[in-house]
Coordinates of C-alpha atoms in Angstrom, one line a residue:
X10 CA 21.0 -5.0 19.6
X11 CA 21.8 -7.1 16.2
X12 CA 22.9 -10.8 15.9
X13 CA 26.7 -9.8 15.6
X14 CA 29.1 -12.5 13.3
X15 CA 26.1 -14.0 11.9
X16 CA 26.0 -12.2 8.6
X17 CA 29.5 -12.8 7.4
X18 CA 31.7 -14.7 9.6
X19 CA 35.2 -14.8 8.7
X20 CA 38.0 -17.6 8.6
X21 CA 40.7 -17.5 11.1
X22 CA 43.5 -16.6 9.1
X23 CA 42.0 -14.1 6.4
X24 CA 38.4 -13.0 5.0
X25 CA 37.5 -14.8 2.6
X26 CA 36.9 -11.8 0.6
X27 CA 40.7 -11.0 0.9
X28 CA 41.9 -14.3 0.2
X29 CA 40.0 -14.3 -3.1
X30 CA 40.4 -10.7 -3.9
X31 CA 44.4 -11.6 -3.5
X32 CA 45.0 -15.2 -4.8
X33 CA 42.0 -15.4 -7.3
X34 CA 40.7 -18.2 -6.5
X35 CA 37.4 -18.1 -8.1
X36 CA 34.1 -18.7 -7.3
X37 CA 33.6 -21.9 -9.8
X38 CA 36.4 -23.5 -7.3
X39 CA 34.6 -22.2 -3.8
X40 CA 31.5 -23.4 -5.0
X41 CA 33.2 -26.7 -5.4
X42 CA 34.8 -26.6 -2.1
X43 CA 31.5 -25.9 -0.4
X44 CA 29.7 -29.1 -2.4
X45 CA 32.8 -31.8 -1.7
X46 CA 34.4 -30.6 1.2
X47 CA 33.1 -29.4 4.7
X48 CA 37.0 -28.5 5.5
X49 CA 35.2 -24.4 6.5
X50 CA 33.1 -24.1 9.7
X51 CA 29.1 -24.5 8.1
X52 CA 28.3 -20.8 9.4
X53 CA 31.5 -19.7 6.5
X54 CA 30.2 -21.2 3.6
X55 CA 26.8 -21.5 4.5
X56 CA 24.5 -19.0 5.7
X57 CA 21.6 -21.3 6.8
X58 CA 23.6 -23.5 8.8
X59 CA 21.5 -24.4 12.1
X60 CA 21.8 -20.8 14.6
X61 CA 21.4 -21.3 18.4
X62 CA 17.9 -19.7 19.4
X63 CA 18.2 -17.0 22.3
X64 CA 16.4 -19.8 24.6
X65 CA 15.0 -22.7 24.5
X66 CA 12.4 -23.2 21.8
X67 CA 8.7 -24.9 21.6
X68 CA 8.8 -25.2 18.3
X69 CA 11.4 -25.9 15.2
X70 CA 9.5 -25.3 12.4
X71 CA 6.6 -23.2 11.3
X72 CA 3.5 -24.2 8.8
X73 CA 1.4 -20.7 7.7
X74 CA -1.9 -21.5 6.3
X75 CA -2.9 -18.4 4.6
X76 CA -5.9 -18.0 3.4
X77 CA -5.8 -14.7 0.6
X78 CA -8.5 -12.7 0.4
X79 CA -9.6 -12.0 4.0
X80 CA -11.9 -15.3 5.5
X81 CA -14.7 -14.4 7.4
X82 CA -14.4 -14.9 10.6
X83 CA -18.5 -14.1 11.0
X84 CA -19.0 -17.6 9.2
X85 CA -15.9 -19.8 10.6
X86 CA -15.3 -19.3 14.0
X87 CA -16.4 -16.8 15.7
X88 CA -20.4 -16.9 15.9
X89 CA -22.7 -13.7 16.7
X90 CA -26.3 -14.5 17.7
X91 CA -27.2 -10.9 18.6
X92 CA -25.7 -10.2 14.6
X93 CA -28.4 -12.9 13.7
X94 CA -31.6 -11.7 16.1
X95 CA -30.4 -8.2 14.3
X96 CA -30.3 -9.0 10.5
X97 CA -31.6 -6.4 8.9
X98 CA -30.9 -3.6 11.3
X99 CA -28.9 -0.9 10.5
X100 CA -25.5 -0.6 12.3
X101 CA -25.9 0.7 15.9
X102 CA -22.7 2.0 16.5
X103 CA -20.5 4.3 14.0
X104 CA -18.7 2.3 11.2
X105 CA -14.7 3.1 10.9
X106 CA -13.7 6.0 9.1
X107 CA -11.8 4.0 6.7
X108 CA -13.8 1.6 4.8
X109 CA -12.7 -0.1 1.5
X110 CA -16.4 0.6 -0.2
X111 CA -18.4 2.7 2.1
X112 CA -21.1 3.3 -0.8
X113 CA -21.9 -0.3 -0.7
X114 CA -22.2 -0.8 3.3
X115 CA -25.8 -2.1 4.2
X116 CA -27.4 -3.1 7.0
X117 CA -26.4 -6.1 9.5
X118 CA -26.5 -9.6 7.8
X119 CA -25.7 -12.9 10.2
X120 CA -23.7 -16.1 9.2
X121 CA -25.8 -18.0 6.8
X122 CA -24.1 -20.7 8.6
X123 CA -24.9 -23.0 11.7
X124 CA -22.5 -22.9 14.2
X125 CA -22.0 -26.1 17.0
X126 CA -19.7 -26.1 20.0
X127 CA -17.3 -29.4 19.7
X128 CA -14.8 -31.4 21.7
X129 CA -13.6 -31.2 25.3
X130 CA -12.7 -27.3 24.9
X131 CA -16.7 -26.6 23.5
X132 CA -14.6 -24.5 20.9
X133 CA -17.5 -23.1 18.2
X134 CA -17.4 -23.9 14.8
X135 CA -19.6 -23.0 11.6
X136 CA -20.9 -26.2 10.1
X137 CA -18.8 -25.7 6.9
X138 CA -15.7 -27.4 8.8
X139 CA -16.6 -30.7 9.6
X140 CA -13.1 -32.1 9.2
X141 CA -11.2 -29.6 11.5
X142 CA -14.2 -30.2 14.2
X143 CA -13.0 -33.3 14.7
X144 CA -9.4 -32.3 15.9
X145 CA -10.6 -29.2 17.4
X146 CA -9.0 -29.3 20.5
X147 CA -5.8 -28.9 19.0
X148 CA -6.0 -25.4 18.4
X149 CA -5.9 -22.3 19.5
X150 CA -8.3 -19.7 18.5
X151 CA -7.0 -15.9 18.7
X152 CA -10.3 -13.8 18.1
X153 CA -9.1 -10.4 18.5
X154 CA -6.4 -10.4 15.9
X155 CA -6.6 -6.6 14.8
X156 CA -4.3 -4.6 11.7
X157 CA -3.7 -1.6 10.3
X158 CA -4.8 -1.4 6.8
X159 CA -8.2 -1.8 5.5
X160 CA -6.9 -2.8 1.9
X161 CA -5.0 -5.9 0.4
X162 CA -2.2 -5.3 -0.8
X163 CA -1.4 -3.2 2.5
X164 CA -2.6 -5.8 5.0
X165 CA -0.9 -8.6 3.0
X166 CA 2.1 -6.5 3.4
X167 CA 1.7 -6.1 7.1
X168 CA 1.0 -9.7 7.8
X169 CA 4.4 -11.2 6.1
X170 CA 6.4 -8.6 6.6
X171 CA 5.6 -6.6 9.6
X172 CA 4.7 -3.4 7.3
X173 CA 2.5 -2.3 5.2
X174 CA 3.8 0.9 3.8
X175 CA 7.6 0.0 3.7
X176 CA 9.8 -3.1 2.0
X177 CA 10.9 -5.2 4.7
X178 CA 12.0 -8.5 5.6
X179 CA 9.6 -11.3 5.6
X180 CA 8.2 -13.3 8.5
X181 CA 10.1 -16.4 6.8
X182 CA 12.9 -14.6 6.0
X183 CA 13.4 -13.4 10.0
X184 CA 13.4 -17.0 11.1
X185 CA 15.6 -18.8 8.9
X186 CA 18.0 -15.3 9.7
X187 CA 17.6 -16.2 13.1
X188 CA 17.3 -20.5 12.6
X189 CA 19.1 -21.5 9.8
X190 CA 17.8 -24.5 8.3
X191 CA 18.1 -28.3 9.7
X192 CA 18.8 -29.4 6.1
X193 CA 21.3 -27.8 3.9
X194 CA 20.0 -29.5 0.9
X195 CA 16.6 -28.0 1.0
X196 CA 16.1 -24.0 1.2
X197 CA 15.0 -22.9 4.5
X198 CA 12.0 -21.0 3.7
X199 CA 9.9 -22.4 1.0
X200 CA 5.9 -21.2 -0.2
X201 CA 3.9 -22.9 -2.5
X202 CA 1.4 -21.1 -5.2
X203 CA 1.2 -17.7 -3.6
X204 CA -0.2 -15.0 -5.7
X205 CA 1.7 -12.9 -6.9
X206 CA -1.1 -10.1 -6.8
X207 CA -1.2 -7.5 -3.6
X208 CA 2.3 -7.3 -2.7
X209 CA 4.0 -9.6 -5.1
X210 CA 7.4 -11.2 -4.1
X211 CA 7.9 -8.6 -1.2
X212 CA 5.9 -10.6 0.7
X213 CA 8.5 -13.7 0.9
X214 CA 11.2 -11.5 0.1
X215 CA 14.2 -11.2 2.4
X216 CA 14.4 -7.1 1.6
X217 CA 18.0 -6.1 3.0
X218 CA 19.0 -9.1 5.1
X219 CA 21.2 -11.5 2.7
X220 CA 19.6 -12.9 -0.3
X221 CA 20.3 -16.7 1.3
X222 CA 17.2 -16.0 3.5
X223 CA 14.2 -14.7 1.1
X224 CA 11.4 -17.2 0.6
X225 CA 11.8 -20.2 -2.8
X226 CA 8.6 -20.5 -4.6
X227 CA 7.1 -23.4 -5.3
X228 CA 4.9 -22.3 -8.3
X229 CA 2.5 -19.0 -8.2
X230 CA -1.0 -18.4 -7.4
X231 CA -2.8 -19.3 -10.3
X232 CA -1.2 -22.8 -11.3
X233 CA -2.3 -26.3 -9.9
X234 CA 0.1 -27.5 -7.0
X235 CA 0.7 -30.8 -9.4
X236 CA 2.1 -28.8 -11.7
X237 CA 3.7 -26.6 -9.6
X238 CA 8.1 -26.9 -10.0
X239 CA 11.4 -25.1 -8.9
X240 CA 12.8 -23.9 -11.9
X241 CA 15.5 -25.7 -13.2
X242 CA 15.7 -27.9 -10.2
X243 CA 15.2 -32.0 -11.1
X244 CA 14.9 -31.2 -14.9
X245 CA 16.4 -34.4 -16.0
X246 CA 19.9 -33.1 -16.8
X247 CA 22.9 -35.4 -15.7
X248 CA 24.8 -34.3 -12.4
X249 CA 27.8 -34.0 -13.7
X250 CA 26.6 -31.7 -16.4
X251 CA 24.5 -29.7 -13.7
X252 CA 27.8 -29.3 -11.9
X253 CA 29.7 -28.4 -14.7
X254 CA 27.2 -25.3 -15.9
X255 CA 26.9 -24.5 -12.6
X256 CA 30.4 -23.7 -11.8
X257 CA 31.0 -21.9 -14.6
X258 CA 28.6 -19.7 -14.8
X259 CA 29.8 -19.2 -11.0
X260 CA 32.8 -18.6 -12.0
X261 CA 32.5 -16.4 -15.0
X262 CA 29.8 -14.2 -12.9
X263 CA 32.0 -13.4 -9.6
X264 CA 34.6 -12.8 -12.2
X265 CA 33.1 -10.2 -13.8
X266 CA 31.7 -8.7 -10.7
X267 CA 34.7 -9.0 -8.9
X268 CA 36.4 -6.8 -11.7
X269 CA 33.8 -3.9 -11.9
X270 CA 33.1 -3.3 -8.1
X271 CA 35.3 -5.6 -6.1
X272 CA 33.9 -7.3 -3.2
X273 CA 29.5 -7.4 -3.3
X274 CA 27.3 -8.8 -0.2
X275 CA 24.9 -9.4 -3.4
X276 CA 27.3 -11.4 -5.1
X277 CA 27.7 -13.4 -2.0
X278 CA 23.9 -14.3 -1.6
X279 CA 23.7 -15.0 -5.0
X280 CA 26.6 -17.5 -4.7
X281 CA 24.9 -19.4 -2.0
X282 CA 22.1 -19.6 -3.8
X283 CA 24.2 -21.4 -6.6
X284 CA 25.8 -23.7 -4.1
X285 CA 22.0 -24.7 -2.6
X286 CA 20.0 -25.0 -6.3
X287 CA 23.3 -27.6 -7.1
X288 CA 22.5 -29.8 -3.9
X289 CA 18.9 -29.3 -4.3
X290 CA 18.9 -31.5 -7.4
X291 CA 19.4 -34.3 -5.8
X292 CA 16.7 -34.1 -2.8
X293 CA 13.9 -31.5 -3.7
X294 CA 12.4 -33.3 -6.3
X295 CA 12.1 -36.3 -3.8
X296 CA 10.8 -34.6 -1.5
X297 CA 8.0 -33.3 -4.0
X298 CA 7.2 -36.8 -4.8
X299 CA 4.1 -37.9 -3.2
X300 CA 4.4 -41.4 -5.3
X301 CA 5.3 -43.1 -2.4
X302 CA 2.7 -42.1 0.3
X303 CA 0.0 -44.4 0.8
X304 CA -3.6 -44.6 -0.3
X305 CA -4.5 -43.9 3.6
X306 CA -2.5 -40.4 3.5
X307 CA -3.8 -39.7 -0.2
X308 CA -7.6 -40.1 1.2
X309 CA -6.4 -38.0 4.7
X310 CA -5.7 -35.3 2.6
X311 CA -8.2 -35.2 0.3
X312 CA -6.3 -36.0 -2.6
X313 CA -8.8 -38.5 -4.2
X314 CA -11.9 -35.8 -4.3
X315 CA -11.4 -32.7 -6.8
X316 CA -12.4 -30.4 -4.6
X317 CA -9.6 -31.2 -2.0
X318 CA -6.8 -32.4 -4.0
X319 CA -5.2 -28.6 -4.6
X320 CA -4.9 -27.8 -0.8
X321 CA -4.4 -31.3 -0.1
X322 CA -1.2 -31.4 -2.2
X323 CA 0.1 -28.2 -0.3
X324 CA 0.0 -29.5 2.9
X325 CA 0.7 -32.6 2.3
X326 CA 3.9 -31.1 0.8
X327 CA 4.6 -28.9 3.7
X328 CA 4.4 -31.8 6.0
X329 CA 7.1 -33.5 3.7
X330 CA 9.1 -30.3 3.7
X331 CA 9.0 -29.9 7.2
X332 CA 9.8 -33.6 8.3
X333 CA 13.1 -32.8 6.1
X334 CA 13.8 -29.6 8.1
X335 CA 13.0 -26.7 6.2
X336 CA 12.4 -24.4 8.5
X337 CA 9.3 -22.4 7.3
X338 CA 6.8 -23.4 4.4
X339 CA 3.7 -21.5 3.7
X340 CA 0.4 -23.3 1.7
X341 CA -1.7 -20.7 0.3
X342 CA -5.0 -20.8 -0.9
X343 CA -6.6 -18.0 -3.0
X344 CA -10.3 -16.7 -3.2
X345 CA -11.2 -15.7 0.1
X346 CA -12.8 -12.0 -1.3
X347 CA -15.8 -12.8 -0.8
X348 CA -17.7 -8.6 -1.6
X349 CA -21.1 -11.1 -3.1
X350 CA -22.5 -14.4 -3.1
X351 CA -20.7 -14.7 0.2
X352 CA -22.6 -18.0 0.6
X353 CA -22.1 -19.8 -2.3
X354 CA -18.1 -18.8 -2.4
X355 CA -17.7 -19.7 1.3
X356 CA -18.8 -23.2 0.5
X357 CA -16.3 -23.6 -2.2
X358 CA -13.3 -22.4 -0.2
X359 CA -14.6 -24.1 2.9
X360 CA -14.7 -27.0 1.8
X361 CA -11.2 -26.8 -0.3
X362 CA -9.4 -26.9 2.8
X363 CA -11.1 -28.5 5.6
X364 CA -10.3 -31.9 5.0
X365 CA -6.7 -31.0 4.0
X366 CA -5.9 -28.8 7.0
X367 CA -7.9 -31.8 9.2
X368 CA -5.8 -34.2 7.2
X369 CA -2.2 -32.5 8.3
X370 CA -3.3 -31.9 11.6
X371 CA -3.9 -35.4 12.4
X372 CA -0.3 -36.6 10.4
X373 CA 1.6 -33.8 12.1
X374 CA 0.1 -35.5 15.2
X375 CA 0.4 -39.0 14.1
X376 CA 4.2 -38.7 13.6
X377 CA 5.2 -37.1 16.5
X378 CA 6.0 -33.5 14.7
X379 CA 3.3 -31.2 15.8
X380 CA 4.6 -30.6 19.5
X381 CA 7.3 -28.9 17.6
X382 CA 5.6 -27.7 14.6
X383 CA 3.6 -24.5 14.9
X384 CA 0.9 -24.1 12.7
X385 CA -0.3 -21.1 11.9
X386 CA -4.2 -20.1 10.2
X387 CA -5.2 -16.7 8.9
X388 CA -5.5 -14.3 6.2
X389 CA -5.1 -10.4 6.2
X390 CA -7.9 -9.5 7.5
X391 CA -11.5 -10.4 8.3
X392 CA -14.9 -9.3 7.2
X393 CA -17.7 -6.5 8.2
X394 CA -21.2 -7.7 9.9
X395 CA -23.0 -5.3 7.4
X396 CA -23.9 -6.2 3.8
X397 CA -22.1 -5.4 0.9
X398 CA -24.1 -4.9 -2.3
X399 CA -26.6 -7.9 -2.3
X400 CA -25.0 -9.9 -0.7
X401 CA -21.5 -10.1 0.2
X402 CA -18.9 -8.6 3.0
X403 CA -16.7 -6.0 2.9
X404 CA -13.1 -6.0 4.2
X405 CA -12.7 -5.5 8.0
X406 CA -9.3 -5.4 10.0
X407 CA -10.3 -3.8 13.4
X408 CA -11.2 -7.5 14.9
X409 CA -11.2 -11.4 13.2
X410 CA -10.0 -14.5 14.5
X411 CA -6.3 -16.5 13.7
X412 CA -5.9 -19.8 14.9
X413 CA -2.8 -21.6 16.1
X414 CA -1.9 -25.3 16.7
X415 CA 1.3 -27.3 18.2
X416 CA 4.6 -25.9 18.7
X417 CA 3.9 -24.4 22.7
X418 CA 0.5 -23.3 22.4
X419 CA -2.6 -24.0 24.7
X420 CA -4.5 -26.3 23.2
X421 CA -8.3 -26.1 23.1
X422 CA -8.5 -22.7 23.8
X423 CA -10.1 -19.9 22.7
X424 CA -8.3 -16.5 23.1
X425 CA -10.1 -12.7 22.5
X426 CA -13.4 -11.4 21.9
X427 CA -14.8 -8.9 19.2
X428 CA -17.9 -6.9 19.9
X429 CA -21.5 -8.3 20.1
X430 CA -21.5 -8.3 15.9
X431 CA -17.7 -9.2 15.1
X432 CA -17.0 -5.4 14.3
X433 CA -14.1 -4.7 16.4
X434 CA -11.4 -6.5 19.0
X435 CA -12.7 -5.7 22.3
X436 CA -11.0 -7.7 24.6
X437 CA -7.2 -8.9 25.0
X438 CA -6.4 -7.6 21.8
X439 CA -3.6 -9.1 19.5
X440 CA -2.0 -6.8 17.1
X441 CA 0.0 -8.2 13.8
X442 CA 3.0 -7.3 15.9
X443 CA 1.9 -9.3 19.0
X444 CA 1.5 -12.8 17.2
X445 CA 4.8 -11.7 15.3
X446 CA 6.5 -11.5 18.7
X447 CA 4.6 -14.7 19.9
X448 CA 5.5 -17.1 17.0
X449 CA 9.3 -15.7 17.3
X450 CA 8.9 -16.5 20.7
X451 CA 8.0 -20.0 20.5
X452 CA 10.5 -21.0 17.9
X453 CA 12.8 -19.2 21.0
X454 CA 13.7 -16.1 19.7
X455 CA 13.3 -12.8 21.4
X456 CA 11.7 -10.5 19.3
X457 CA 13.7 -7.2 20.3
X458 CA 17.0 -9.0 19.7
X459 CA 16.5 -10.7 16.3
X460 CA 17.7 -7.5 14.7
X461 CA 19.5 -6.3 11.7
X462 CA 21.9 -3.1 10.9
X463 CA 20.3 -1.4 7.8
X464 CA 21.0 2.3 6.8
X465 CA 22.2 3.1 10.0
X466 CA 19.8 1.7 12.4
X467 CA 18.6 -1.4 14.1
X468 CA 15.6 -3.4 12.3
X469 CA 13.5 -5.9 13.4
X470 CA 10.4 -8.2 12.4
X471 CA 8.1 -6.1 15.0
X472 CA 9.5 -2.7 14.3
X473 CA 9.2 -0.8 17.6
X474 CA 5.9 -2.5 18.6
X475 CA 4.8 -6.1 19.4
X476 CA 4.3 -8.0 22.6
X477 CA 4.5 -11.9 23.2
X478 CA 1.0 -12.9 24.1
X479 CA 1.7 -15.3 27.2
X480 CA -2.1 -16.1 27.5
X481 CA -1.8 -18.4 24.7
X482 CA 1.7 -20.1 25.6
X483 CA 1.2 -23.7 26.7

């Protein structure tokens, strides 16, 4: 069933649409009423007003951690010995049918990496996160996580959004559909530097639920995070002139619409987003401003050492987001490819966001916000155990690990198996779909009732699949 009334409540005595459509009201003036007034229930003038979940949550708020590119999960967190002792050796069981570049497959090749067991849980780590060792019992390692699609752009696809051959709704875009946001001055979904490579803006895209919900970049792949802005948001423009363009061009737009097609569910997403960018001026650039933290928060997260301060920034800023109630922010860092020098590259990403990740961790903990923040750490896929070319790894979804932390999950435990040499997910298995249905389940919402109508039929984050994977519930 779909979330009935949600999409476009109406007022008591008449539509809204109707009253406008008869007394031509504007939209200049109903922007205005929705920035000085709160005379309308919140759900009528704003779509991300807070929802009620379906049951009591674990978490409020989600951080993703996504690492593009497809991490290794051979050289992070999920050691092979027998891959080691057989190094060299060809494959002893048939490789998929599918593989992204089966002319370059080789033989075996183990982690270049030492791997150590470390706090209370004995969880295993490669030596190239030192940082997150040390708050290791926080998480929650999934090492099964299995996909669909052995390619980028597809498994990038399938991770935000559920799909990988169809547009959909993202993962970000279901929640804050489902949530709303605790602050209406803030957008409830916000990710910072994703590329824009491999799926593009469909994968924080809200698709065919309302515009309101789809995903506000903070900068693209490509740029520094310091330099990294909302346009038009904290520009340096006087409010009153901000308010001023703003409701005009408000008003001349639903106008204009208005007289070509009459009422538009476009028109009204696009109008909300008006209404937000106006209230935005006056607490996202705050929020962006790290000026204030002190020297001890700068050093947690890396932000005095070059190789640290990019990903640092990120989640430093999605702590700050999140603190201030949006309701979903994603950090991305880019690079994770790794088809040769597997070694060298490793070391570089490594080590770009160990310290940050450590770094939030800890704060999240510190402030009393990660029993009900979830955190969330992964790319689209992991990596084969055979050699590509000289020495790299080719792309492998049939088994890799995901880790989660706070927000209702077992701590210190480790969840799944892959095969004796990390090829495929061989025990409890956790589809895409499954950790979809588990993280909607922790922010408590079931996913085979967060639905929406579309062409006829009933869509949802896990399509017809997906299964809440109680093993790792706290």
């Amino acid at each position: 069933m779909h979330i009935p009334t949600r999409r476009f409540p109406q007022a008591t005595a008449m539509p809204r649409r109707e009253m406008l459509q008869r007394m031509g009201a504007g939209f200049g003036s109903l922007a205005l009423a929705a920035l000085l007034a709160d005379e309308c229930s919140a759900e009528e003038t704003n779509p991300l007003a807070v929802k009620a979940p379906h049951f009591a949550p674990a978490a409020k708020r989600v951080i993703m951690l996504f690492m593009f590119g497809g991490p290794s999960h051979l050289d992070t967190f999920d050691p092979k010995p027998i891959l080691s002792r057989d190094s060299g050796k060809p494959l002893p069981f048939d490789a998929p049918r599918v593989l992204s570049f089966p002319q370059k497959m080789g033989n075996l090749v183990g982690s270049p990496f030492h791997f150590q067991q470390h706090g209370q849980s004995g969880a295993w780590v490669s030596d190239q996160f030192p940082h997150l060792a040390t708050v290791i019992d926080e998480l929650t390692f999934i090492r099964s996580v299995h996909c669909s699609n052995p390619r980028h752009g597809g498994a990038v696809l399938e991770w935000h959004t559920g799909s990988d051959t169809f547009i959909r709704p993202s993962m970000g875009s279901w929640i804050t559909y489902g949530l709303g946001s605790e602050n209406q001055n803030l957008p409830g979904y916000i990710t910072i530097c994703q590329a824009l490579s491999q799926g593009g803006v469909n994968n924080y895209a809200s698709a065919f639920l309302p515009g309101a919900y789809q995903g506000t970049p903070l900068g693209y792949g490509g740029i520094e995070v310091r330099d990294a802005k909302i346009p038009f948001i904290g520009d340096g423009m006087g409010r009153a002139r901000l308010q001023r363009l703003e409701l005009d061009m408000l008003s001349r737009m639903g106008h204009r619409q208005l007289e070509k097609v009459g009422p538009d569910d476009e028109l009204e997403s696009r109008i909300a987003s008006f209404e937000l960018a106006f209230r935005m001026q006056a607490e996202e650039p705050e929020a962006e401003d790290l000026s204030g933290e002190s020297e001890a928060t700068r050093r947690l997260y890396g932000l005095d050492d070059a190789d640290t301060e990019d990903f640092g920034r990120q989640c430093l800023l999605a702590r700050r987001f999140s603190e201030r109630g949006v309701r979903f922010v994603q950090c991305n860092s880019n690079g994770w490819d790794h088809h040769k020098k597997l070694k060298q590259n490793m070391i570089k990403r490594c080590r770009s966001v160990d310290k940050p990740i450590a770094g939030l961790i800890r704060d999240l903990r510190g402030r009393g916000l990660l029993d009900d923040t979830l955190v969330v750490w992964g790319g689209e896929f992991g990596r084969t155990p055979t050699v590509e070319g000289a020495d790299g790894r080719d792309h492998n979804p049939h088994g890799f690990t995901m880790w989660l932390a706070g927000g209702g999950v077992k701590p210190g435990l480790t969840y799944g198996r892959t095969d004796d040499y990390g090829y495929y997910a061989v025990e409890k298995k956790v589809h895409f779909h499954d950790l979809h249905a588990t993280i909607l389940h922790l922010l408590g919402l079931d996913h085979t009732k967060l639905t929406y109508r579309y062409a006829g039929r009933d869509f949802r984050l896990t399509d017809i699949h997906g299964e809440v994977v109680h093993g790792v519930l706290a």
